[in-house]
Amino acid sequence: MTRAFLVVMDSVGIGGAPDADTFFNGDRPDTGANTLAHIAQACARGAAEEGRSGPLHLPHLDRLGLGAATRLASDAATPGLAAEASGLWGCAREHSRGKDTPSGHWELAGLPVPWDWHYFPDTIPAFPNDLVQAVAQAAGSDGILGNCHASGTVIIDRHGAEHMRTGQPICYTSADSVFQIAAHEETFGLDRLLALCKAVAPRLHAMKVGRVIARPFVGTPEAGFTRTTNRKDFAITPPAPVLTNWAQDAGRRVHGVGKIGDIFSMQGIDDVVKGSDAELMTHLARLIGTAEEGSLTFANFVEFDSLYGHRRDISGYARALEWFDREIGQILQSLRPGDLMVLTADHGNDPSWSGTDHTREQVPVLVAGRGAGQIGQVNFADIAASVAAHLAIPAQGPGRSFL
């Protein structure tokens, strides 16, 4: 019996989505966005020198086929990424009409989203009055703050002091189908914030809003505010079985690393660990040593997206990629004979692009443990079918194995 490790590098897109012209950051279509290639190009011209220097250095991912996959997806220049691929490699496109976390992960797990998500308008206010009243009532407050599209760090800086004074939760959204609630862990209370999100989630889910996200923070108006790692996503439950269910129904253990448990509402997941990306890498390394034969480990590393993509920080994104490459290189050496590791992404978030939202891109598909070769351009759902084939479990949905 064999094991499988599916690792999502959140937002590490490689350009070339054929429908990018129908997705926007503000008034600008995502046509031409390319998270990885644009970072590599910035590094090569010396425009990403904060905390690092020189061309983008990703030897382990590049040997698996990262540079080759990027050029296949978009025909873009990838300076510093020119290795001859030693793994199976290709690129994948998404069919769900969303460039967000649930859309990408559900489809990677074999289930294209069967509906259109609800998005809030980029107006002030952004939310209907009945929803505002329901949230305020659930919070025990006389109103909410925010009520607009915003960056999470910016809106906390803007309203943090007033929130601490009034007890009103800070509510905001983005170009994704999300309703986010930020509150101070100490003055408002983490448990109270989580209870608030849980209470209003059914109402938002009925509207086909994909996630209600608790965004706790700490700090003071004088010293500044910082978001903590106690974020929790309350996502719509997938309406049909996904890869995690297929594995669990076949009697296999399923381990979640990162926000996987939140994304799938713990459907088909036996246990989950959370934390910073550095902590999650430690957990992934541990599971390489301890995961049971026949098991599935599904991991998400979110900080490329949350700390650097949305903030349009090219240097920070490059540093995160180089850190990830060093760490995953050690983990790849620890795989057992018969193990499969698939490294991919869920969407793009080009830090060189306008706006602050995700970008519609294809994603890399890098496979360790099944020899070398090109798999070409595939679909997100094919990744789930391929993992299922490796584990010798029945698959459902539209995906076809490329193994």
XYZ file of C-alpha atoms in Angstrom:
403
model
C 0.000 0.000 0.000
C 1.175 3.549 -0.770
C 0.723 7.036 0.693
C -0.175 10.364 -0.922
C 0.695 13.946 0.035
C -1.205 16.738 -1.737
C 0.434 20.103 -1.001
C -1.155 23.399 -2.074
C 1.147 26.412 -2.378
C -1.636 28.934 -1.908
C -1.772 31.474 -4.778
C 1.386 30.333 -6.623
C -0.138 30.726 -10.073
C 1.769 30.479 -13.332
C -0.358 32.613 -15.678
C -2.103 31.588 -18.827
C -5.688 30.999 -17.680
C -7.718 30.978 -20.909
C -10.623 32.837 -19.262
C -8.517 35.426 -17.413
C -10.140 38.217 -19.430
C -13.423 37.589 -17.584
C -11.903 38.113 -14.104
C -10.891 41.521 -12.797
C -8.898 43.490 -10.244
C -10.906 46.687 -10.230
C -11.390 47.625 -13.881
C -8.340 45.689 -15.080
C -8.825 42.148 -16.426
C -6.444 39.460 -15.186
C -5.179 38.822 -18.707
C -1.388 38.638 -18.487
C -1.189 38.138 -14.709
C 1.525 35.618 -13.817
C 2.467 35.301 -10.168
C 5.580 33.155 -10.519
C 6.985 34.560 -13.769
C 6.597 38.166 -12.682
C 8.322 37.462 -9.370
C 11.177 35.711 -11.203
C 11.495 38.613 -13.634
C 11.531 41.168 -10.801
C 14.229 39.216 -8.981
C 16.351 39.004 -12.147
C 16.305 42.757 -12.673
C 17.149 43.508 -9.041
C 13.667 44.723 -8.098
C 13.112 42.272 -5.227
C 16.066 42.873 -2.931
C 14.384 43.303 0.471
C 15.630 40.473 2.699
C 17.029 38.527 -0.242
C 19.078 39.184 -3.372
C 19.596 38.116 -6.961
C 17.670 35.813 -9.296
C 14.881 33.706 -7.840
C 16.474 30.521 -6.465
C 14.135 27.523 -6.340
C 16.346 24.546 -7.248
C 14.150 21.775 -5.808
C 10.857 22.981 -7.249
C 12.541 23.808 -10.542
C 13.998 20.302 -10.817
C 10.490 18.929 -10.349
C 9.403 21.084 -13.305
C 8.231 24.447 -11.951
C 9.950 26.606 -14.561
C 8.928 24.252 -17.369
C 5.306 24.248 -16.162
C 5.233 28.039 -16.092
C 6.532 28.289 -19.628
C 3.998 25.674 -20.762
C 1.110 27.576 -19.184
C 2.002 31.037 -20.392
C 5.098 31.044 -22.594
C 6.537 33.557 -20.129
C 10.194 34.161 -19.393
C 11.279 32.531 -16.124
C 14.802 33.795 -15.377
C 16.569 31.612 -12.835
C 14.251 28.653 -13.477
C 15.798 26.651 -16.291
C 16.425 23.184 -14.818
C 15.715 20.007 -16.742
C 12.691 18.516 -14.998
C 13.220 15.268 -13.103
C 9.614 14.809 -11.964
C 6.252 14.555 -13.653
C 5.164 18.089 -14.456
C 2.463 20.093 -16.135
C -0.067 22.827 -15.527
C -3.748 22.793 -14.608
C -6.701 25.053 -15.330
C -9.775 25.653 -13.202
C -13.331 25.534 -14.526
C -15.254 26.814 -11.482
C -16.298 30.448 -11.806
C -14.226 31.660 -8.913
C -10.596 32.527 -8.180
C -10.881 31.905 -4.450
C -9.875 29.315 -1.874
C -13.031 27.136 -1.795
C -13.394 27.083 -5.593
C -9.783 26.081 -6.106
C -9.580 23.510 -3.323
C -12.937 21.887 -4.014
C -12.003 21.429 -7.661
C -8.506 20.164 -6.777
C -10.386 17.634 -4.625
C -12.539 16.582 -7.576
C -15.631 18.808 -7.261
C -16.058 21.829 -9.539
C -18.308 24.357 -7.795
C -21.875 23.649 -9.034
C -23.208 27.189 -8.555
C -22.253 30.838 -8.883
C -20.960 32.374 -5.656
C -22.551 35.524 -4.266
C -20.256 38.554 -4.247
C -20.891 41.796 -2.392
C -20.774 45.013 -4.436
C -17.745 47.271 -4.136
C -19.820 50.065 -2.649
C -20.167 51.770 0.718
C -22.129 50.250 2.320
C -21.412 46.817 0.841
C -23.890 44.771 2.880
C -27.700 44.845 2.912
C -29.353 46.326 5.989
C -30.986 43.077 7.094
C -27.597 41.336 7.157
C -26.007 44.221 9.100
C -28.800 44.062 11.665
C -28.484 40.290 12.002
C -24.723 40.481 12.574
C -25.054 43.304 15.106
C -27.757 41.391 16.977
C -25.642 38.221 17.054
C -22.675 40.268 18.299
C -24.716 42.002 20.985
C -23.693 45.393 19.626
C -25.563 48.409 18.314
C -23.945 48.225 14.874
C -20.907 47.174 12.853
C -17.806 48.949 11.563
C -16.365 48.754 8.064
C -19.181 47.548 5.798
C -17.023 47.788 2.684
C -14.393 46.113 0.505
C -11.028 46.408 2.236
C -7.610 44.977 2.956
C -7.710 43.236 6.325
C -4.659 44.960 7.740
C -5.783 48.385 6.515
C -9.286 48.151 7.920
C -8.014 46.957 11.306
C -5.687 49.969 11.469
C -8.564 52.239 10.456
C -11.210 50.927 12.860
C -9.275 49.069 15.575
C -9.448 51.833 18.155
C -13.154 52.471 17.587
C -13.833 48.737 17.750
C -12.087 48.494 21.117
C -14.074 51.476 22.388
C -17.534 50.465 21.105
C -17.399 46.674 20.877
C -18.763 46.796 17.317
C -17.255 44.075 15.091
C -15.320 45.114 11.992
C -17.004 43.565 8.947
C -15.592 43.678 5.435
C -15.323 41.733 2.192
C -13.188 41.508 -0.947
C -13.449 40.403 -4.551
C -13.861 36.853 -3.185
C -17.151 35.471 -1.954
C -16.395 36.150 1.715
C -17.774 37.921 4.768
C -14.919 38.690 7.161
C -15.290 39.715 10.800
C -12.295 41.178 12.635
C -12.259 41.589 16.402
C -9.713 42.096 19.172
C -8.794 38.834 20.890
C -8.693 40.423 24.334
C -11.269 43.232 24.459
C -13.860 41.456 22.293
C -12.671 37.909 22.961
C -11.584 35.128 20.624
C -14.299 32.710 21.730
C -16.921 35.415 21.266
C -15.633 36.160 17.755
C -15.723 32.487 16.766
C -19.229 32.119 18.199
C -20.360 35.187 16.246
C -19.004 33.814 12.977
C -20.566 30.419 13.611
C -23.922 32.043 14.379
C -24.111 34.139 11.199
C -22.510 31.591 8.841
C -25.764 29.752 7.965
C -27.365 33.016 6.835
C -24.346 33.849 4.634
C -24.129 30.314 3.268
C -27.805 30.442 2.279
C -26.860 33.480 0.167
C -24.080 31.342 -1.438
C -21.349 33.374 0.220
C -18.499 30.879 0.335
C -16.890 31.701 3.680
C -17.378 33.605 6.879
C -13.876 34.268 8.190
C -12.944 35.124 11.773
C -10.008 37.559 11.745
C -8.739 38.026 15.317
C -6.097 40.618 16.105
C -4.183 42.011 19.064
C -2.423 45.255 19.917
C -3.236 48.830 20.828
C -3.937 52.047 18.904
C -0.602 53.416 20.140
C 1.579 50.386 19.285
C -0.424 49.185 16.287
C -2.487 46.092 15.583
C -1.397 42.639 14.395
C -3.553 39.778 13.151
C -2.996 36.466 14.943
C -2.817 32.903 13.634
C -6.193 32.076 15.227
C -8.073 32.773 12.003
C -10.911 30.371 11.335
C -12.911 29.916 8.135
C -16.550 28.827 8.301
C -17.024 27.504 4.773
C -20.010 26.043 2.974
C -19.926 22.265 3.200
C -19.177 20.698 -0.204
C -22.457 19.446 -1.684
C -20.975 16.153 -2.897
C -18.154 13.817 -1.821
C -14.604 14.987 -2.508
C -11.177 13.360 -2.410
C -11.052 13.377 1.387
C -14.404 11.552 1.521
C -13.300 9.064 -1.120
C -10.237 8.193 0.922
C -12.039 8.001 4.259
C -14.872 5.931 2.779
C -12.234 3.489 1.517
C -10.973 3.070 5.088
C -7.947 5.346 4.760
C -6.735 7.931 7.262
C -6.899 11.549 6.099
C -4.678 14.179 7.709
C -5.235 17.921 7.205
C -2.428 20.481 7.481
C -3.323 24.181 7.639
C -6.765 25.503 6.736
C -7.808 22.301 4.954
C -10.198 21.423 7.778
C -11.925 24.806 7.481
C -12.150 24.689 3.684
C -13.883 21.311 3.683
C -15.810 21.755 6.964
C -13.874 18.699 8.224
C -15.650 16.489 5.680
C -13.622 13.310 5.276
C -10.791 14.568 7.503
C -9.665 12.603 10.562
C -7.403 15.220 12.136
C -5.975 18.626 11.363
C -3.093 20.790 12.563
C -2.901 24.572 12.142
C -0.329 27.303 12.681
C 2.114 29.491 10.807
C 3.644 28.145 7.603
C 6.859 27.393 9.500
C 4.880 25.358 12.030
C 2.935 23.632 9.259
C 6.167 22.616 7.540
C 7.252 20.946 10.791
C 3.924 19.097 10.906
C 4.274 18.010 7.275
C 7.793 16.705 7.956
C 6.427 14.781 10.949
C 3.666 13.229 8.840
C 6.218 12.108 6.255
C 7.622 9.974 9.062
C 4.401 8.903 10.780
C 1.503 8.883 8.301
C -0.036 5.445 7.905
C 0.300 3.277 4.820
C -2.518 4.088 2.422
C -3.187 7.490 4.000
C -3.801 10.887 2.422
C -2.214 14.062 3.760
C -3.727 17.273 2.361
C -1.782 20.468 3.181
C -2.172 24.178 2.472
C 0.589 26.779 2.920
C -1.253 30.093 2.948
C 1.320 32.790 3.694
C 2.384 33.300 0.066
C -1.158 34.599 -0.383
C -2.077 36.156 2.935
C 1.187 37.922 3.787
C 2.635 38.797 0.390
C 0.262 38.392 -2.548
C -2.590 40.540 -1.253
C -0.098 43.088 0.038
C 1.662 43.225 -3.347
C 5.015 42.500 -1.700
C 7.236 41.015 -4.416
C 10.334 40.677 -2.230
C 8.350 39.034 0.555
C 6.739 36.594 -1.852
C 10.147 35.719 -3.309
C 11.567 35.144 0.196
C 8.621 32.870 1.020
C 9.118 30.853 -2.158
C 12.839 30.401 -1.480
C 12.141 29.359 2.130
C 9.521 26.877 0.965
C 11.898 25.447 -1.640
C 14.631 24.834 0.948
C 12.212 23.146 3.331
C 10.378 21.033 0.765
C 13.715 19.910 -0.662
C 14.508 18.208 2.656
C 11.041 16.675 2.840
C 11.278 15.279 -0.682
C 14.394 13.396 0.357
C 12.412 11.753 3.183
C 9.650 10.282 1.017
C 9.416 6.502 1.170
C 9.479 4.260 -1.894
C 5.930 4.199 -3.236
C 4.975 7.611 -1.808
C 3.387 10.238 -4.044
C 3.706 13.984 -3.468
C 1.814 16.448 -5.650
C 2.681 20.143 -5.339
C 0.165 22.546 -6.852
C -1.766 25.782 -6.195
C -5.377 26.957 -6.048
C -5.258 30.297 -7.947
C -2.855 33.184 -8.503
C -2.125 36.370 -6.561
C 0.359 38.268 -8.693
C 2.154 40.756 -6.395
C 3.077 42.879 -9.407
C -0.564 43.289 -10.478
C -2.924 46.182 -9.809
C -5.427 45.858 -6.984
C -5.119 43.545 -3.994
C -7.156 40.513 -5.034
C -6.425 37.073 -6.434
C -5.581 36.690 -10.119
C -7.085 34.094 -12.466
C -4.205 31.816 -13.509
C -3.312 28.252 -14.258
C -1.319 26.439 -11.571
C 1.717 24.136 -11.559
C 1.351 20.390 -11.149
C 4.625 18.928 -9.844
C 4.692 15.218 -9.010
C 7.390 13.443 -7.022
C 7.492 9.659 -6.740
C 6.185 8.684 -10.179
C 9.164 9.177 -12.446
C 9.772 11.977 -14.931
C 7.905 13.351 -17.889
C 5.431 15.953 -19.073
C 1.732 15.506 -18.325
C 0.808 18.601 -20.315
C -2.165 20.826 -19.586
C -4.729 19.142 -17.347
C -7.733 20.127 -15.237
C -7.838 20.781 -11.490
C -10.119 17.773 -10.979
C -7.553 15.512 -12.673
C -5.321 16.002 -9.635
C -7.919 14.393 -7.347
C -8.426 11.540 -9.794
C -4.666 10.964 -9.974
C -4.229 10.902 -6.190
C -7.144 8.463 -5.962
C -5.566 6.263 -8.627
C -2.281 6.221 -6.723
C -4.097 5.211 -3.532
C -6.181 2.639 -5.424
C -9.472 4.064 -4.181
C -12.658 4.768 -6.189
C -12.899 8.283 -7.606
C -15.962 10.345 -8.434
C -16.466 13.493 -10.483
C -15.128 14.653 -13.858
C -11.392 14.177 -13.254
C -9.175 11.751 -15.169
C -5.892 10.404 -13.808
C -2.695 11.534 -15.501
C -0.579 8.863 -13.764
